[in-house]
PDB file of C-alpha atoms in Angstrom:
ATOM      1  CA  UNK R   1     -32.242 169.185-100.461  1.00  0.00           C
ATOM      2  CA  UNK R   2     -30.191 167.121-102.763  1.00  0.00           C
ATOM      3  CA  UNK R   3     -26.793 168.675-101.129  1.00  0.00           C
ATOM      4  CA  UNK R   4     -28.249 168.311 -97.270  1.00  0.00           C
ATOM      5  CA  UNK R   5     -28.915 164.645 -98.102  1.00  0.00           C
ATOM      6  CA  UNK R   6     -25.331 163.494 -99.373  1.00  0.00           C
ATOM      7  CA  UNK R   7     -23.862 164.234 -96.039  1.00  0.00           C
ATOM      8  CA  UNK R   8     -27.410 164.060 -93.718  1.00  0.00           C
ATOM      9  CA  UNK R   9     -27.559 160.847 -91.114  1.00  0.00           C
ATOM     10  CA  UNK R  10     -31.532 161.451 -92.040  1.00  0.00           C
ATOM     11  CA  UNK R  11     -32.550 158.547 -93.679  1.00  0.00           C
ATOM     12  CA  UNK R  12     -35.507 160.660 -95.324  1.00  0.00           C
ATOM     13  CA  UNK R  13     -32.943 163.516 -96.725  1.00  0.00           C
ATOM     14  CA  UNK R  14     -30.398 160.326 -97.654  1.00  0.00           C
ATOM     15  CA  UNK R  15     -33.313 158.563 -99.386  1.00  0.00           C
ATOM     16  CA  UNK R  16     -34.391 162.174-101.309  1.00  0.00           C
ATOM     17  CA  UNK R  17     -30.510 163.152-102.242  1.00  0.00           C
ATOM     18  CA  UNK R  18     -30.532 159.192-103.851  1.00  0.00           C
ATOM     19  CA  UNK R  19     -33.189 159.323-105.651  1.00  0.00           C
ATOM     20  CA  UNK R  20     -32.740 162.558-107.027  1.00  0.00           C
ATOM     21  CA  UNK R  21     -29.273 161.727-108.266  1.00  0.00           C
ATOM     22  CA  UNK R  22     -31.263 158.316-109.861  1.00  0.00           C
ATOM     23  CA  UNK R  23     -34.059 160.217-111.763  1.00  0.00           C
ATOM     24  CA  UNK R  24     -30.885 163.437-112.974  1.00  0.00           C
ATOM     25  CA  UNK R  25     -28.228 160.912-114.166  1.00  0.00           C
ATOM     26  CA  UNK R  26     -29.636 159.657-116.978  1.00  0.00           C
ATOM     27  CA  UNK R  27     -30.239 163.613-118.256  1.00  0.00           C
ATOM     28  CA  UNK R  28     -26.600 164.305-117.318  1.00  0.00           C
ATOM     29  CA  UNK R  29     -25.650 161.814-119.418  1.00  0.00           C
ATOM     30  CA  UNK R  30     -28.066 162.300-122.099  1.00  0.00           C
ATOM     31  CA  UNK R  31     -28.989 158.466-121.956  1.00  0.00           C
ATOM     32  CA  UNK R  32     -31.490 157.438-124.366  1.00  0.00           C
ATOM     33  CA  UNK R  33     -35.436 156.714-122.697  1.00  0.00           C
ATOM     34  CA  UNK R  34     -37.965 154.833-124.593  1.00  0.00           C
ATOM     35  CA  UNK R  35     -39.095 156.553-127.955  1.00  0.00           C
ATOM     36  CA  UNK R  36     -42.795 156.881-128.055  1.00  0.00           C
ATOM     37  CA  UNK R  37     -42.277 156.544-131.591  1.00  0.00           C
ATOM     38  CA  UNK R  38     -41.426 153.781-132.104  1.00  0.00           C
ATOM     39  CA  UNK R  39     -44.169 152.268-129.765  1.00  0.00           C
ATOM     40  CA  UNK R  40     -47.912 151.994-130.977  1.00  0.00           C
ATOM     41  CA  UNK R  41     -48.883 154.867-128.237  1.00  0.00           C
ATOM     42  CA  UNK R  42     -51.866 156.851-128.826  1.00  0.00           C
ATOM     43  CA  UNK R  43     -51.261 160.918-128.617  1.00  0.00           C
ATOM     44  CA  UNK R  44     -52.426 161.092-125.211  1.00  0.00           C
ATOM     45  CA  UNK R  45     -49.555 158.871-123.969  1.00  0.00           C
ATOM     46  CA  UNK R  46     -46.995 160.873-126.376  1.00  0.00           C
ATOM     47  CA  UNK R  47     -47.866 164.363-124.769  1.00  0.00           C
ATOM     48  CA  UNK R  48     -47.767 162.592-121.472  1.00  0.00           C
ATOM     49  CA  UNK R  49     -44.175 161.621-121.797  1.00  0.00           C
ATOM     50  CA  UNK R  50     -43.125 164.481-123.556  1.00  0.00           C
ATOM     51  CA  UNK R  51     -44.282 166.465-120.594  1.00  0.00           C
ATOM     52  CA  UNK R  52     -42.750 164.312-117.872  1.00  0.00           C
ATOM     53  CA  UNK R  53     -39.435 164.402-119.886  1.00  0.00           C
ATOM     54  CA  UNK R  54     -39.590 168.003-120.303  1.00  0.00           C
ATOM     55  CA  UNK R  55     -41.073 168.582-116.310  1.00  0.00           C
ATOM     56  CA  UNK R  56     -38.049 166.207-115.193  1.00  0.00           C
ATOM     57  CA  UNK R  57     -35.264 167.632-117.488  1.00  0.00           C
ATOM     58  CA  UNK R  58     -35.962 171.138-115.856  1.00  0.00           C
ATOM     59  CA  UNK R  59     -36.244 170.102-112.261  1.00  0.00           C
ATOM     60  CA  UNK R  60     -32.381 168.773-113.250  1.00  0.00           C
ATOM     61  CA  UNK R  61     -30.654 171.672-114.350  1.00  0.00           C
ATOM     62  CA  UNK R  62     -28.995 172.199-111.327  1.00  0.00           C
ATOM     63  CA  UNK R  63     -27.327 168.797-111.828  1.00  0.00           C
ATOM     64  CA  UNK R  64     -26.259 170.051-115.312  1.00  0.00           C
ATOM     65  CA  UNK R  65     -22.870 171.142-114.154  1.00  0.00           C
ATOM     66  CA  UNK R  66     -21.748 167.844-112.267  1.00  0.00           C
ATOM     67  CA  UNK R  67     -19.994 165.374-114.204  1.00  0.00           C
ATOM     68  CA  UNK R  68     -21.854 162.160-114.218  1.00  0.00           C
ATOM     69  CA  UNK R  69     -18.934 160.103-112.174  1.00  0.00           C
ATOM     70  CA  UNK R  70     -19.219 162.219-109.048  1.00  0.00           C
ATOM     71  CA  UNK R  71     -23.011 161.944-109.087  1.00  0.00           C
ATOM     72  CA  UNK R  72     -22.501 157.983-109.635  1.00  0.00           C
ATOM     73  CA  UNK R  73     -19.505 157.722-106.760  1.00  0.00           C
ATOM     74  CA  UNK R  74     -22.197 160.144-104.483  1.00  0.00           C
ATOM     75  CA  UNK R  75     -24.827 158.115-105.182  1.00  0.00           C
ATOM     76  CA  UNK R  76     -22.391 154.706-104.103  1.00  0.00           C
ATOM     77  CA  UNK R  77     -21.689 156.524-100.948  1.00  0.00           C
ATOM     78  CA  UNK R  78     -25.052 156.975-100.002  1.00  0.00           C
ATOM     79  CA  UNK R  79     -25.479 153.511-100.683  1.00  0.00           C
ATOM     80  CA  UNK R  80     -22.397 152.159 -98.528  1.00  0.00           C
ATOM     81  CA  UNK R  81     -23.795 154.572 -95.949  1.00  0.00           C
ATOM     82  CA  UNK R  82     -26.864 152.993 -95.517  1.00  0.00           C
ATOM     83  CA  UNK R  83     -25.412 149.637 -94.797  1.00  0.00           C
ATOM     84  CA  UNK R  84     -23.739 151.411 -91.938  1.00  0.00           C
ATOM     85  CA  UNK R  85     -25.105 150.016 -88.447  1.00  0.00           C
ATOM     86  CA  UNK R  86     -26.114 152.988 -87.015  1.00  0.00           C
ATOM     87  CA  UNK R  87     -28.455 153.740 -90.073  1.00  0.00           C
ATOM     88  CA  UNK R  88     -32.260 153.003 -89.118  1.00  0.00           C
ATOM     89  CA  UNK R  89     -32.891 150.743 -92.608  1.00  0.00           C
ATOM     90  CA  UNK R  90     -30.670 148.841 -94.915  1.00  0.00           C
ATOM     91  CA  UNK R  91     -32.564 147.563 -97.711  1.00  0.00           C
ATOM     92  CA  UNK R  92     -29.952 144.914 -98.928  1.00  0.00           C
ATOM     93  CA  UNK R  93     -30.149 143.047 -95.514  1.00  0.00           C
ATOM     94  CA  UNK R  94     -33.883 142.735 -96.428  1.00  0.00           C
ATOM     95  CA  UNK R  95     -33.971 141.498 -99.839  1.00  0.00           C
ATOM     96  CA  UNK R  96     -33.429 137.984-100.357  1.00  0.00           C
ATOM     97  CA  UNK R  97     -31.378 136.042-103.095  1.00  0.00           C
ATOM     98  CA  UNK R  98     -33.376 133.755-105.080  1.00  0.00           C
ATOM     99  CA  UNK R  99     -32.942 130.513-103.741  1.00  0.00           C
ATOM    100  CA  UNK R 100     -32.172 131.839 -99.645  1.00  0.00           C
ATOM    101  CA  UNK R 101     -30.693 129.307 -97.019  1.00  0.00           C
ATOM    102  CA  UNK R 102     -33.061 129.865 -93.373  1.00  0.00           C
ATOM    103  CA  UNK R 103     -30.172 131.865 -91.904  1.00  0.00           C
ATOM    104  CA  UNK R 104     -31.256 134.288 -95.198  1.00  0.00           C
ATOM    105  CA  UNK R 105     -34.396 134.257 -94.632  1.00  0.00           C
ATOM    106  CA  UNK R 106     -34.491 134.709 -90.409  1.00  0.00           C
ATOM    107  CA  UNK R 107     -32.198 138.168 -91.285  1.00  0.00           C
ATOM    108  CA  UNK R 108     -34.560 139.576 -93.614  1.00  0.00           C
ATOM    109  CA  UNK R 109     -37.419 139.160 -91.993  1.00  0.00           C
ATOM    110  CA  UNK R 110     -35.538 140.343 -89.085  1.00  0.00           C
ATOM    111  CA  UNK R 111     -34.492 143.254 -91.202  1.00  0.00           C
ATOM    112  CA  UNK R 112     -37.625 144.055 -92.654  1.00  0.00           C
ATOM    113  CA  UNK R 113     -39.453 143.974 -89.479  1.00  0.00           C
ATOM    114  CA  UNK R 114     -37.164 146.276 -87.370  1.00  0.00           C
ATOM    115  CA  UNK R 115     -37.157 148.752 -90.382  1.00  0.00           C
ATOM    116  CA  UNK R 116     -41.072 149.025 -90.902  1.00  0.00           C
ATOM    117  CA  UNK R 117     -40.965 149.130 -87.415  1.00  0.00           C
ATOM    118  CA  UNK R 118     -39.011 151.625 -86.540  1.00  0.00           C
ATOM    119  CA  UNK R 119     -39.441 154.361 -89.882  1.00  0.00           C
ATOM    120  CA  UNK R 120     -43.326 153.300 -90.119  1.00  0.00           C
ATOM    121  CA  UNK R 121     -44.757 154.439 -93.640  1.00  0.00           C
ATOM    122  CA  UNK R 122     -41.466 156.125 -94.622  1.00  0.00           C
ATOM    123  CA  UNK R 123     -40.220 152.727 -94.475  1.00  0.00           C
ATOM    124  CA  UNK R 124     -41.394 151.901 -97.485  1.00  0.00           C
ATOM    125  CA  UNK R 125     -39.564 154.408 -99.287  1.00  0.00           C
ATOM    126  CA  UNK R 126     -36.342 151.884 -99.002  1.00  0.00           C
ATOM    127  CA  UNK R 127     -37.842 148.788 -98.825  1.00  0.00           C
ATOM    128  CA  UNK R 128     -40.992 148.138-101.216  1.00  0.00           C
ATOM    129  CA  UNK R 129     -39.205 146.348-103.258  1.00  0.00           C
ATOM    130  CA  UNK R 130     -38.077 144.302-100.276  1.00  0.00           C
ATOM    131  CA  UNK R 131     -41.398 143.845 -98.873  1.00  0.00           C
ATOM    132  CA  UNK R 132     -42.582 142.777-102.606  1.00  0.00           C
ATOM    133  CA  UNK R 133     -39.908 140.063-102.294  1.00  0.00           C
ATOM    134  CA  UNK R 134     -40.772 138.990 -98.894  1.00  0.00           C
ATOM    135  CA  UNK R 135     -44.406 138.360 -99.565  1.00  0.00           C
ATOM    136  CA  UNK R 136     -43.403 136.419-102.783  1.00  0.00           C
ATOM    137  CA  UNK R 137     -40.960 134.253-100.853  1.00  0.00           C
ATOM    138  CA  UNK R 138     -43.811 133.603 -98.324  1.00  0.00           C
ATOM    139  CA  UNK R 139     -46.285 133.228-100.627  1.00  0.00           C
ATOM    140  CA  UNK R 140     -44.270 129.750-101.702  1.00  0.00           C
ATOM    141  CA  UNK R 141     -42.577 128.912 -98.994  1.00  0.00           C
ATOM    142  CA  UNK R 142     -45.121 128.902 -95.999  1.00  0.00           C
ATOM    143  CA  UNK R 143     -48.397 130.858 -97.046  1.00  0.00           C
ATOM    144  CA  UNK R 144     -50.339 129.670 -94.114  1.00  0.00           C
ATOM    145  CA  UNK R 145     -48.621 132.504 -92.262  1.00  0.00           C
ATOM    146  CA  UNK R 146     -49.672 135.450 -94.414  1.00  0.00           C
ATOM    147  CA  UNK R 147     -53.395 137.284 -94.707  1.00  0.00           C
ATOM    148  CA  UNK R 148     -55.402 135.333 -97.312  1.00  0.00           C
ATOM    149  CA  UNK R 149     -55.566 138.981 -99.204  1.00  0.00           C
ATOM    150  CA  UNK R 150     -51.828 137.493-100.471  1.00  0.00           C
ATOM    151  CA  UNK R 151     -53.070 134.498-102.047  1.00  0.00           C
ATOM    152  CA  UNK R 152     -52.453 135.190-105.102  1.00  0.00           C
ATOM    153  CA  UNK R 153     -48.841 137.881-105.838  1.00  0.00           C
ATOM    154  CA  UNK R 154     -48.885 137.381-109.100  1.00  0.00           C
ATOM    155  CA  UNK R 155     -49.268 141.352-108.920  1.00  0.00           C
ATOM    156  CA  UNK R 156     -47.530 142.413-105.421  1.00  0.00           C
ATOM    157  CA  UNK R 157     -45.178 144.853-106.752  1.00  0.00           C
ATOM    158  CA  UNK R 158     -48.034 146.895-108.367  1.00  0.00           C
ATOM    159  CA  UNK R 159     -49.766 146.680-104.666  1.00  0.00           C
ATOM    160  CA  UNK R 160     -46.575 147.492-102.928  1.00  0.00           C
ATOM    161  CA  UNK R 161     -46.190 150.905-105.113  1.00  0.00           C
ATOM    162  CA  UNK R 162     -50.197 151.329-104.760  1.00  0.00           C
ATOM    163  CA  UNK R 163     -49.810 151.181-100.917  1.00  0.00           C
ATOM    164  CA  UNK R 164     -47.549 154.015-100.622  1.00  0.00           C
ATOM    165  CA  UNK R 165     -50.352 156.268-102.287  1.00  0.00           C
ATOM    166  CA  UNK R 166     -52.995 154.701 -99.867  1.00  0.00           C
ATOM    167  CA  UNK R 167     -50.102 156.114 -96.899  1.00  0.00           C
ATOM    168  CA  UNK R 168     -50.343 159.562 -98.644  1.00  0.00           C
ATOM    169  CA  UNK R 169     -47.503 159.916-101.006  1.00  0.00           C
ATOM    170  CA  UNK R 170     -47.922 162.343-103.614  1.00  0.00           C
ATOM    171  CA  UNK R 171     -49.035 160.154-106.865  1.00  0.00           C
ATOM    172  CA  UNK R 172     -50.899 162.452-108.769  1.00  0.00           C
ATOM    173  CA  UNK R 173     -49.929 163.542-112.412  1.00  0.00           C
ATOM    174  CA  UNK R 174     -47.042 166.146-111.381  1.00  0.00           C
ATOM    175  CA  UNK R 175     -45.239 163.829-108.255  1.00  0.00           C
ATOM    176  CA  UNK R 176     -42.142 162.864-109.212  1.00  0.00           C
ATOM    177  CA  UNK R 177     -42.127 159.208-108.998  1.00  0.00           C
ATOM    178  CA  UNK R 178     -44.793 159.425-111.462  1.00  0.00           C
ATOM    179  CA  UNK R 179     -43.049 161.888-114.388  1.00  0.00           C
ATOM    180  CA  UNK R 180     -39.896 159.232-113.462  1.00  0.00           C
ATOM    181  CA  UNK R 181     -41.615 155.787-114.065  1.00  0.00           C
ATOM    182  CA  UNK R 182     -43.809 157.765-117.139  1.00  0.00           C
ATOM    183  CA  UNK R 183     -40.613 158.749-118.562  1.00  0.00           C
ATOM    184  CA  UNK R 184     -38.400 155.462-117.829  1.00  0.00           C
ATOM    185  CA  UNK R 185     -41.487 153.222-118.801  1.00  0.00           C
ATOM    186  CA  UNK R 186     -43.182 155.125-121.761  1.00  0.00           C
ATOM    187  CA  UNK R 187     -46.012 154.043-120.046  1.00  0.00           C
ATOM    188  CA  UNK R 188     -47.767 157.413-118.837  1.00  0.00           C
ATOM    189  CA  UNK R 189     -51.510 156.967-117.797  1.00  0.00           C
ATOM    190  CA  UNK R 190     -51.731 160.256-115.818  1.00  0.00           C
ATOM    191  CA  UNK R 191     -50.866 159.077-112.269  1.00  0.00           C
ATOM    192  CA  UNK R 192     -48.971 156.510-110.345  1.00  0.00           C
ATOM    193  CA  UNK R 193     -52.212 154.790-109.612  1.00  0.00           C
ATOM    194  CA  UNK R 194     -53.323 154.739-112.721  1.00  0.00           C
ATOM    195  CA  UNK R 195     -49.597 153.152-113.627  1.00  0.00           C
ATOM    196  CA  UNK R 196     -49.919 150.405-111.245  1.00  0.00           C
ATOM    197  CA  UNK R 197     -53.031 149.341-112.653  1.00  0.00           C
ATOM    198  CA  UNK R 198     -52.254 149.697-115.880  1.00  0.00           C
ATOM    199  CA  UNK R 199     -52.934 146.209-118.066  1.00  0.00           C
ATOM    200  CA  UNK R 200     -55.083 144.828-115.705  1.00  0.00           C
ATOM    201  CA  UNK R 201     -58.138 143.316-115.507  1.00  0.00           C
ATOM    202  CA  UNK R 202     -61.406 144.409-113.321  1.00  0.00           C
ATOM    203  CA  UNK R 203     -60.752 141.404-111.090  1.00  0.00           C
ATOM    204  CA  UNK R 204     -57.332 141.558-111.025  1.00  0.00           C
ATOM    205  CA  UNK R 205     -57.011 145.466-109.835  1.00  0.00           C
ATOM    206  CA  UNK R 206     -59.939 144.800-107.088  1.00  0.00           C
ATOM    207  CA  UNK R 207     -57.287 142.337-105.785  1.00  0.00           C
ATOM    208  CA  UNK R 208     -54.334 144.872-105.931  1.00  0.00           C
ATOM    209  CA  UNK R 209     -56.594 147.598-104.554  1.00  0.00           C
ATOM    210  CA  UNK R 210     -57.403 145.123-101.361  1.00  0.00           C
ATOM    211  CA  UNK R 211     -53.768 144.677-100.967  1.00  0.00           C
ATOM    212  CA  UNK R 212     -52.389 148.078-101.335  1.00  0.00           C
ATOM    213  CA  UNK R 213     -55.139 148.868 -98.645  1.00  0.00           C
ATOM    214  CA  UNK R 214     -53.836 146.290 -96.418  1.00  0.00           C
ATOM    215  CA  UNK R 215     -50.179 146.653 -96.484  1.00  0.00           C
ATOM    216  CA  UNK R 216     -50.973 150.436 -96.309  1.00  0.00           C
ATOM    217  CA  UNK R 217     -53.138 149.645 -93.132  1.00  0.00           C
ATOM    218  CA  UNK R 218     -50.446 147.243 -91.729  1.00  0.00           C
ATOM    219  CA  UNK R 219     -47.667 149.058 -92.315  1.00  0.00           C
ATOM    220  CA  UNK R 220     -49.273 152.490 -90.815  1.00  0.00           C
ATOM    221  CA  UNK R 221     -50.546 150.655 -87.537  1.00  0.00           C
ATOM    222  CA  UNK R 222     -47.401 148.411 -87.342  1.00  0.00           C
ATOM    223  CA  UNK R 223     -48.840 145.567 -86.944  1.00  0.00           C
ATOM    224  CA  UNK R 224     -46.676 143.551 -89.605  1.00  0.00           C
ATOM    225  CA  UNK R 225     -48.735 139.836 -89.039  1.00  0.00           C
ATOM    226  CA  UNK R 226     -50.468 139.804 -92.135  1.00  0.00           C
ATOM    227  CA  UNK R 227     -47.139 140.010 -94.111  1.00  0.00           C
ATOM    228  CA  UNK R 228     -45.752 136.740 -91.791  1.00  0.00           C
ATOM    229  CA  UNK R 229     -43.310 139.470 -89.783  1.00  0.00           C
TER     230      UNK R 229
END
């Protein structure tokens, strides 16, 4: 999969081949994650990790054998290709800076729009953290033109990740983006649900619940009003 993606037009097989060269690099170059040791983790989170760094370290052998600077220069190539015109989503025309001028702002949401649009829920596979950005920006800017569910976004990114479960990504205890962010974070609660709610009150994960379900909702009906598309 990971070969058929370097060279693939697919933007599913191009986002797969990226994303497994982001979660094998830092075993090919033996980079240091966090130590649960040195955190005040109870032995449930320790195994946890241990097992998503063990689960992810053996899914990687096969990247063993390439040196780490032609998995970084495939991984900037994949990267360059998707800013190519013909390529369904870029996700750098859809983030915005911090402080955006309107002609910013009119290409993103153009952008972001045209990609949910046309890719549907694989969509957000490039651009949640675009779409986490977006609503922000809204949020401040002109909030009157987003669902009231986004009142408060103190939280959006952890609805934006929770959405993609809601579309029917894998996000149980042995998906991938899961043993990743366990073994990145040290935070491993069992599942990427479980992650995204992580620290949270009971008020404050009803909220991120409601909006996962509505993004999730939006995004699979493409009908992108209540984000201000």
């Amino acid at each position: 999969m990971y070969r058929l993606g370097i060279n693939s037009k697919d933007y599913k097989l191009k986002y797969l081949a990226r994303e497994a060269i982001n979660i094998c690099l830092p075993f090919t170059m033996k980079m240091p994650f966090p130590d649960a040791a040195n955190r005040r983790d109870d032995g449930a989170n320790a195994a946890e990790l241990i097992r998503a760094r063990t689960t992810l370290e053996r899914s990687c052998r096969t990247f063993m054998s390439i040196p780490a600077s032609e998995l970084v220069r495939q991984r900037t190539e994949i990267n360059l290709a998707i800013q190519n015109a013909d390529f369904p989503v870029n996700p750098s025309a859809a983030e915005l800076s911090r402080n955006p001028t309107e002609r910013e702002v009119r290409e993103a949401k153009e952008a972001l729009a045209s990609a949910l649009n046309k890719l549907g829920p694989d969509g957000l596979l490039w651009l949640a953290p675009a779409l986490g950005g977006w609503l922000e920006h809204v949020q401040t800017s002109s909030p009157g033109t987003l669902s009231s569910e986004f009142r408060d976004v103190s939280h959006i990114d952890k609805a934006v990740l929770l959405s993609q479960c809601a579309l029917g990504y894998d996000c149980g205890p042995a998906s991938v983006p899961y043993l990743f962010i366990c073994s990145s974070s040290g935070t491993c609660p069992g599942s990427l649900e479980a992650y995204a709610l992580n620290g949270l009150g009971p008020e404050q994960r009803e909220v991120v619940r409601r909006q996962a379900q509505l993004i999730a909702k939006s995004i699979a009906g493409k009908d992108f009003s209540a984000f201000g598309l």
